[in-house]
Short mmCIF file of N, CA and C and ligand atoms in Angstrom, two decimals:
data_model
loop_
_atom_site.label_atom_id
_atom_site.label_comp_id
_atom_site.label_asym_id
_atom_site.label_seq_id
_atom_site.Cartn_x
_atom_site.Cartn_y
_atom_site.Cartn_z
N MET A 879 120.25 112.77 78.85
CA MET A 879 121.45 113.50 78.44
C MET A 879 122.70 112.85 79.06
N ARG A 880 123.72 112.58 78.23
CA ARG A 880 124.94 111.99 78.78
C ARG A 880 125.89 113.06 79.28
N LYS A 881 126.78 112.65 80.18
CA LYS A 881 127.79 113.59 80.68
C LYS A 881 129.15 113.11 80.18
N GLU A 882 129.93 114.05 79.62
CA GLU A 882 131.29 113.75 79.16
C GLU A 882 132.09 113.14 80.30
N ASP A 883 132.87 112.14 79.99
CA ASP A 883 133.79 111.56 80.97
C ASP A 883 133.10 110.87 82.14
N CYS A 884 131.84 110.52 81.98
CA CYS A 884 131.17 109.73 83.02
C CYS A 884 131.19 108.27 82.58
N ILE A 885 131.86 107.44 83.37
CA ILE A 885 132.05 106.04 82.97
C ILE A 885 130.72 105.29 82.91
N PHE A 886 129.80 105.60 83.82
CA PHE A 886 128.51 104.89 83.80
C PHE A 886 127.63 105.36 82.65
N CYS A 887 127.76 106.62 82.22
CA CYS A 887 127.07 107.05 80.99
C CYS A 887 127.56 106.19 79.82
N LYS A 888 128.88 106.01 79.76
CA LYS A 888 129.45 105.24 78.64
C LYS A 888 129.04 103.78 78.70
N ILE A 889 129.06 103.21 79.88
CA ILE A 889 128.65 101.80 80.02
C ILE A 889 127.17 101.64 79.71
N ALA A 890 126.35 102.52 80.29
CA ALA A 890 124.90 102.41 80.11
C ALA A 890 124.51 102.51 78.64
N ASN A 891 125.24 103.33 77.90
CA ASN A 891 124.92 103.55 76.49
C ASN A 891 125.72 102.66 75.55
N GLY A 892 126.47 101.71 76.11
CA GLY A 892 127.14 100.70 75.30
C GLY A 892 128.44 101.15 74.66
N GLU A 893 128.98 102.32 75.08
CA GLU A 893 130.25 102.78 74.51
C GLU A 893 131.44 102.04 75.13
N ILE A 894 131.25 101.59 76.35
CA ILE A 894 132.25 100.74 77.02
C ILE A 894 131.56 99.41 77.29
N PRO A 895 132.22 98.30 76.91
CA PRO A 895 131.57 97.00 77.12
C PRO A 895 131.40 96.67 78.60
N SER A 896 130.37 95.89 78.89
CA SER A 896 130.12 95.48 80.27
C SER A 896 129.45 94.12 80.23
N LYS A 897 129.35 93.50 81.37
CA LYS A 897 128.60 92.24 81.48
C LYS A 897 127.14 92.60 81.68
N SER A 898 126.47 92.80 80.56
CA SER A 898 125.12 93.34 80.56
C SER A 898 124.09 92.23 80.79
N LEU A 899 123.12 92.51 81.64
CA LEU A 899 122.06 91.54 81.94
C LEU A 899 120.72 91.94 81.34
N TYR A 900 120.57 93.25 81.10
CA TYR A 900 119.27 93.75 80.65
C TYR A 900 119.49 95.14 80.05
N GLU A 901 118.67 95.44 79.03
CA GLU A 901 118.73 96.79 78.45
C GLU A 901 117.36 97.15 77.90
N ASP A 902 116.96 98.40 78.12
CA ASP A 902 115.81 98.95 77.40
C ASP A 902 116.16 100.38 77.03
N GLU A 903 115.18 101.17 76.63
CA GLU A 903 115.52 102.52 76.14
C GLU A 903 115.99 103.46 77.26
N LYS A 904 115.67 103.10 78.52
CA LYS A 904 116.02 103.99 79.63
C LYS A 904 117.15 103.49 80.52
N PHE A 905 117.33 102.17 80.57
CA PHE A 905 118.26 101.58 81.55
C PHE A 905 119.12 100.48 80.94
N ARG A 906 120.27 100.26 81.59
CA ARG A 906 121.02 99.03 81.40
C ARG A 906 121.32 98.47 82.79
N VAL A 907 121.30 97.16 82.91
CA VAL A 907 121.68 96.49 84.15
C VAL A 907 122.93 95.66 83.87
N ILE A 908 123.95 95.86 84.71
CA ILE A 908 125.24 95.18 84.48
C ILE A 908 125.69 94.46 85.75
N LEU A 909 126.60 93.52 85.56
CA LEU A 909 127.26 92.91 86.72
C LEU A 909 128.31 93.87 87.25
N ASP A 910 128.34 94.04 88.57
CA ASP A 910 129.35 94.88 89.23
C ASP A 910 130.71 94.19 89.11
N LEU A 911 131.75 95.00 88.80
CA LEU A 911 133.11 94.44 88.64
C LEU A 911 133.75 94.05 89.97
N GLY A 912 133.24 94.61 91.06
CA GLY A 912 133.77 94.28 92.39
C GLY A 912 132.65 93.77 93.26
N PRO A 913 132.10 92.62 92.93
CA PRO A 913 130.85 92.18 93.58
C PRO A 913 131.00 91.87 95.06
N ALA A 914 129.97 92.26 95.81
CA ALA A 914 129.88 91.87 97.22
C ALA A 914 129.46 90.41 97.33
N ALA A 915 128.82 89.91 96.30
CA ALA A 915 128.35 88.52 96.28
C ALA A 915 128.09 88.14 94.83
N LYS A 916 127.97 86.84 94.58
CA LYS A 916 127.70 86.36 93.22
C LYS A 916 126.40 86.97 92.69
N GLY A 917 126.50 87.61 91.53
CA GLY A 917 125.31 88.20 90.90
C GLY A 917 125.08 89.66 91.25
N HIS A 918 125.97 90.26 92.04
CA HIS A 918 125.85 91.70 92.39
C HIS A 918 125.73 92.50 91.10
N SER A 919 124.63 93.21 90.97
CA SER A 919 124.31 93.92 89.73
C SER A 919 124.05 95.39 90.01
N LEU A 920 124.14 96.18 88.94
CA LEU A 920 123.89 97.63 89.04
C LEU A 920 122.87 98.04 88.01
N ILE A 921 121.87 98.78 88.44
CA ILE A 921 120.91 99.38 87.52
C ILE A 921 121.39 100.78 87.17
N LEU A 922 121.62 101.03 85.89
CA LEU A 922 122.14 102.32 85.44
C LEU A 922 121.15 102.98 84.50
N PRO A 923 120.66 104.19 84.82
CA PRO A 923 119.89 104.93 83.81
C PRO A 923 120.81 105.35 82.67
N LYS A 924 120.29 105.41 81.46
CA LYS A 924 121.11 105.83 80.31
C LYS A 924 121.36 107.33 80.32
N ASP A 925 120.39 108.11 80.84
CA ASP A 925 120.60 109.54 80.98
C ASP A 925 121.36 109.81 82.27
N HIS A 926 122.24 110.79 82.23
CA HIS A 926 123.04 111.09 83.42
C HIS A 926 122.23 111.82 84.49
N ALA A 927 122.30 111.28 85.70
CA ALA A 927 121.87 112.00 86.90
C ALA A 927 122.92 111.60 87.93
N ALA A 928 123.48 112.58 88.63
CA ALA A 928 124.59 112.27 89.53
C ALA A 928 124.15 111.39 90.70
N ASN A 929 122.92 111.59 91.11
CA ASN A 929 122.45 110.92 92.34
C ASN A 929 120.92 110.99 92.40
N LEU A 930 120.38 110.49 93.51
CA LEU A 930 118.91 110.45 93.66
C LEU A 930 118.29 111.84 93.65
N TYR A 931 119.02 112.82 94.19
CA TYR A 931 118.49 114.19 94.22
C TYR A 931 118.25 114.72 92.81
N GLU A 932 119.11 114.32 91.89
CA GLU A 932 119.02 114.83 90.50
C GLU A 932 118.15 113.96 89.61
N LEU A 933 117.82 112.77 90.05
CA LEU A 933 117.09 111.83 89.19
C LEU A 933 115.64 112.30 89.00
N PRO A 934 115.18 112.41 87.76
CA PRO A 934 113.77 112.78 87.55
C PRO A 934 112.83 111.76 88.21
N GLU A 935 111.71 112.26 88.74
CA GLU A 935 110.77 111.41 89.49
C GLU A 935 110.33 110.18 88.70
N LYS A 936 110.02 110.39 87.44
CA LYS A 936 109.51 109.28 86.62
C LYS A 936 110.55 108.16 86.52
N LEU A 937 111.82 108.57 86.32
CA LEU A 937 112.89 107.57 86.22
C LEU A 937 113.10 106.86 87.55
N ALA A 938 112.91 107.59 88.64
CA ALA A 938 113.05 106.98 89.96
C ALA A 938 112.02 105.85 90.12
N GLY A 939 110.81 106.13 89.70
CA GLY A 939 109.77 105.10 89.76
C GLY A 939 110.08 103.92 88.86
N ASP A 940 110.49 104.24 87.63
CA ASP A 940 110.82 103.17 86.68
C ASP A 940 111.99 102.32 87.19
N ALA A 941 112.95 102.98 87.83
CA ALA A 941 114.12 102.25 88.34
C ALA A 941 113.70 101.25 89.42
N MET A 942 112.75 101.64 90.27
CA MET A 942 112.31 100.73 91.32
C MET A 942 111.51 99.56 90.75
N ILE A 943 110.73 99.83 89.73
CA ILE A 943 109.99 98.74 89.08
C ILE A 943 110.98 97.75 88.45
N LEU A 944 112.03 98.30 87.81
CA LEU A 944 113.06 97.42 87.23
C LEU A 944 113.80 96.65 88.32
N ALA A 945 114.07 97.31 89.44
CA ALA A 945 114.74 96.63 90.55
C ALA A 945 113.93 95.42 91.01
N LYS A 946 112.63 95.60 91.06
CA LYS A 946 111.75 94.49 91.48
C LYS A 946 111.85 93.33 90.49
N LYS A 947 111.83 93.65 89.20
CA LYS A 947 111.93 92.59 88.18
C LYS A 947 113.29 91.89 88.26
N MET A 948 114.35 92.67 88.38
CA MET A 948 115.68 92.07 88.43
C MET A 948 115.87 91.25 89.69
N ALA A 949 115.30 91.71 90.81
CA ALA A 949 115.40 90.96 92.07
C ALA A 949 114.77 89.57 91.90
N SER A 950 113.64 89.52 91.20
CA SER A 950 112.98 88.23 90.99
C SER A 950 113.82 87.35 90.08
N LEU A 951 114.36 87.94 89.00
CA LEU A 951 115.18 87.17 88.06
C LEU A 951 116.43 86.60 88.75
N LEU A 952 117.13 87.46 89.49
CA LEU A 952 118.37 87.02 90.16
C LEU A 952 118.06 85.92 91.18
N THR A 953 116.97 86.10 91.91
CA THR A 953 116.62 85.12 92.94
C THR A 953 116.28 83.77 92.31
N GLU A 954 115.53 83.83 91.21
CA GLU A 954 115.14 82.58 90.53
C GLU A 954 116.36 81.88 89.93
N LYS A 955 117.22 82.65 89.25
CA LYS A 955 118.32 82.04 88.51
C LYS A 955 119.51 81.67 89.39
N LEU A 956 119.76 82.45 90.42
CA LEU A 956 120.94 82.20 91.26
C LEU A 956 120.58 81.46 92.54
N ASN A 957 119.29 81.31 92.77
CA ASN A 957 118.83 80.60 93.95
C ASN A 957 119.37 81.22 95.24
N CYS A 958 119.41 82.54 95.27
CA CYS A 958 119.90 83.21 96.48
C CYS A 958 118.80 83.19 97.55
N ASP A 959 119.22 83.52 98.78
CA ASP A 959 118.28 83.42 99.90
C ASP A 959 117.64 84.76 100.26
N GLY A 960 118.15 85.82 99.63
CA GLY A 960 117.61 87.15 99.87
C GLY A 960 118.34 88.13 98.97
N ILE A 961 117.99 89.38 99.07
CA ILE A 961 118.64 90.37 98.21
C ILE A 961 118.62 91.74 98.90
N ASN A 962 119.73 92.44 98.84
CA ASN A 962 119.80 93.82 99.35
C ASN A 962 119.76 94.79 98.19
N LEU A 963 118.94 95.83 98.33
CA LEU A 963 119.01 96.98 97.43
C LEU A 963 119.79 98.06 98.18
N VAL A 964 120.84 98.56 97.53
CA VAL A 964 121.66 99.60 98.14
C VAL A 964 121.78 100.74 97.14
N GLN A 965 121.67 101.95 97.63
CA GLN A 965 121.71 103.10 96.71
C GLN A 965 122.39 104.25 97.45
N ASN A 966 123.63 104.53 97.10
CA ASN A 966 124.45 105.51 97.82
C ASN A 966 124.40 106.87 97.14
N ASN A 967 124.27 107.92 97.96
CA ASN A 967 124.24 109.29 97.44
C ASN A 967 125.21 110.15 98.23
N GLY A 968 126.27 110.60 97.56
CA GLY A 968 127.25 111.46 98.21
C GLY A 968 128.38 110.64 98.80
N GLU A 969 129.55 111.28 98.83
CA GLU A 969 130.75 110.62 99.32
C GLU A 969 130.57 110.10 100.74
N ALA A 970 129.91 110.90 101.58
CA ALA A 970 129.72 110.50 102.98
C ALA A 970 128.90 109.22 103.09
N ALA A 971 128.08 108.98 102.07
CA ALA A 971 127.23 107.79 102.07
C ALA A 971 127.87 106.63 101.29
N GLY A 972 129.10 106.83 100.86
CA GLY A 972 129.81 105.74 100.19
C GLY A 972 129.72 105.74 98.69
N GLN A 973 129.18 106.81 98.10
CA GLN A 973 129.08 106.84 96.64
C GLN A 973 130.46 107.11 96.05
N THR A 974 130.88 106.25 95.14
CA THR A 974 132.20 106.41 94.50
C THR A 974 132.07 106.76 93.02
N VAL A 975 130.95 106.43 92.40
CA VAL A 975 130.73 106.78 90.99
C VAL A 975 129.53 107.73 90.94
N GLU A 976 129.79 108.93 90.44
CA GLU A 976 128.75 109.97 90.48
C GLU A 976 127.80 109.91 89.29
N HIS A 977 127.18 108.77 89.15
CA HIS A 977 126.09 108.54 88.19
C HIS A 977 125.14 107.62 88.93
N PHE A 978 123.91 108.05 89.12
CA PHE A 978 122.94 107.29 89.92
C PHE A 978 122.97 105.80 89.56
N HIS A 979 122.96 104.97 90.57
CA HIS A 979 122.85 103.52 90.34
C HIS A 979 122.23 102.86 91.56
N ILE A 980 121.56 101.77 91.30
CA ILE A 980 121.02 100.93 92.38
C ILE A 980 121.79 99.62 92.38
N HIS A 981 122.34 99.28 93.53
CA HIS A 981 122.98 97.97 93.69
C HIS A 981 121.90 96.92 94.00
N LEU A 982 122.00 95.79 93.33
CA LEU A 982 121.19 94.61 93.68
C LEU A 982 122.19 93.55 94.15
N ILE A 983 122.13 93.23 95.42
CA ILE A 983 123.14 92.32 95.98
C ILE A 983 122.46 91.05 96.47
N PRO A 984 122.58 89.99 95.68
CA PRO A 984 122.00 88.71 96.13
C PRO A 984 122.71 88.26 97.40
N ARG A 985 121.98 87.68 98.31
CA ARG A 985 122.55 87.23 99.58
C ARG A 985 122.33 85.73 99.74
N TYR A 986 123.34 85.08 100.29
CA TYR A 986 123.33 83.64 100.47
C TYR A 986 123.58 83.37 101.95
N LYS A 987 122.81 82.46 102.51
CA LYS A 987 122.98 82.16 103.94
C LYS A 987 124.45 81.88 104.23
N GLY A 988 124.99 82.56 105.23
CA GLY A 988 126.38 82.32 105.62
C GLY A 988 127.40 82.94 104.68
N ASP A 989 126.99 83.90 103.84
CA ASP A 989 127.95 84.47 102.87
C ASP A 989 128.97 85.40 103.54
N GLY A 990 128.75 85.73 104.80
CA GLY A 990 129.76 86.51 105.55
C GLY A 990 129.81 87.98 105.18
N GLN A 991 128.95 88.42 104.28
CA GLN A 991 128.95 89.84 103.94
C GLN A 991 128.28 90.63 105.06
N ASN A 992 128.59 91.92 105.12
CA ASN A 992 128.05 92.74 106.19
C ASN A 992 127.57 94.07 105.61
N ILE A 993 126.30 94.12 105.29
CA ILE A 993 125.73 95.35 104.74
C ILE A 993 124.78 95.91 105.80
N ASN A 994 125.36 96.17 106.96
CA ASN A 994 124.55 96.58 108.11
C ASN A 994 125.11 97.84 108.74
N TRP A 995 124.50 98.27 109.80
CA TRP A 995 125.01 99.41 110.56
C TRP A 995 124.92 99.10 112.03
N VAL A 996 125.66 99.89 112.82
CA VAL A 996 125.60 99.74 114.27
C VAL A 996 124.41 100.57 114.74
N PRO A 997 123.37 99.94 115.32
CA PRO A 997 122.20 100.72 115.73
C PRO A 997 122.52 101.65 116.90
N GLY A 998 122.03 102.89 116.81
CA GLY A 998 122.16 103.81 117.93
C GLY A 998 121.11 103.50 118.99
N LYS A 999 121.17 104.24 120.12
CA LYS A 999 120.17 104.04 121.19
C LYS A 999 119.62 105.39 121.61
N PRO A 1000 118.92 106.09 120.71
CA PRO A 1000 118.42 107.42 121.07
C PRO A 1000 117.29 107.33 122.09
N SER A 1001 117.23 108.37 122.91
CA SER A 1001 116.10 108.48 123.85
C SER A 1001 114.87 108.93 123.07
N GLN A 1002 113.71 108.82 123.70
CA GLN A 1002 112.47 109.31 123.08
C GLN A 1002 112.59 110.80 122.77
N GLU A 1003 113.26 111.54 123.68
CA GLU A 1003 113.43 112.99 123.48
C GLU A 1003 114.29 113.26 122.24
N GLU A 1004 115.35 112.49 122.09
CA GLU A 1004 116.23 112.68 120.92
C GLU A 1004 115.49 112.35 119.63
N LEU A 1005 114.72 111.28 119.66
CA LEU A 1005 113.93 110.94 118.47
C LEU A 1005 112.95 112.05 118.14
N GLU A 1006 112.32 112.59 119.19
CA GLU A 1006 111.35 113.66 118.98
C GLU A 1006 112.02 114.91 118.42
N ALA A 1007 113.24 115.21 118.89
CA ALA A 1007 113.97 116.39 118.39
C ALA A 1007 114.28 116.22 116.89
N VAL A 1008 114.65 115.02 116.50
CA VAL A 1008 114.94 114.77 115.07
C VAL A 1008 113.66 114.89 114.26
N ARG A 1009 112.60 114.32 114.79
CA ARG A 1009 111.31 114.39 114.09
C ARG A 1009 110.91 115.84 113.86
N LYS A 1010 111.08 116.68 114.90
CA LYS A 1010 110.73 118.10 114.78
C LYS A 1010 111.62 118.78 113.76
N GLN A 1011 112.94 118.46 113.81
CA GLN A 1011 113.87 119.09 112.88
C GLN A 1011 113.51 118.78 111.43
N ILE A 1012 113.07 117.55 111.19
CA ILE A 1012 112.69 117.16 109.83
C ILE A 1012 111.40 117.82 109.39
N LEU A 1013 110.47 117.92 110.31
CA LEU A 1013 109.13 118.39 109.94
C LEU A 1013 108.95 119.92 110.00
N GLU A 1014 109.82 120.59 110.74
CA GLU A 1014 109.63 122.06 110.89
C GLU A 1014 110.17 122.81 109.67
P1 LIG B 262 129.03 103.19 94.77
O1 LIG B 262 130.11 103.03 95.80
O2 LIG B 262 127.65 103.06 95.27
O3 LIG B 262 129.25 104.45 93.95
O4 LIG B 262 129.22 101.95 93.80
C1 LIG B 262 130.02 101.93 92.68
C2 LIG B 262 130.10 100.49 92.23
O5 LIG B 262 130.48 100.47 90.88
C3 LIG B 262 131.11 99.64 93.00
O6 LIG B 262 130.42 98.51 93.55
C4 LIG B 262 132.12 99.23 91.94
O7 LIG B 262 132.58 97.92 92.12
C5 LIG B 262 131.32 99.36 90.66
N1 LIG B 262 132.06 99.69 89.46
C6 LIG B 262 132.94 100.69 89.29
N2 LIG B 262 133.38 100.71 88.01
C7 LIG B 262 132.74 99.71 87.37
C8 LIG B 262 132.76 99.22 86.04
N3 LIG B 262 133.54 99.76 85.11
N4 LIG B 262 131.97 98.16 85.74
C9 LIG B 262 131.18 97.60 86.67
N5 LIG B 262 131.12 98.02 87.94
C10 LIG B 262 131.89 99.05 88.30
ZN1 LIG B 263 126.72 109.57 83.80
#
């Protein structure tokens, strides 16, 4: 189901042109307009889901299988040295377009990009408290 005024619904379904790399009945893969690196691509489901929480399980599985195929294609064709999969959910996590998407970001040695985080230094007790909070 598409959502009115959702730009990724329109792109995924071909109503707005894009630099399309792949299409099937469920997904379109496009080049990101603001790439972190050469070949930065986005996997877009054709049906609207705002984020991972809303994405039907079957589509989530299909999206990961497609990500694997696209990762191999990008690596073979662009000769990149690695690839990051990034998938943001919610504003706090950096999501700017509220239509589920997976970023495929080819990485090149010395490309200077930084898709990392500052590691914390929790104690064993703090880790255990989080573990309990999640599991209780
Ligand atoms: P996120 O921050 O995870 O929501 O990522 C949104 C991504 O969509 C960003 O990397 C943008 O550069 C990209 N983007 C936004 N609008 C378009 C568009 N019309 N075509 C291609 N990529 C887009
Ligand atoms: Zn949408």
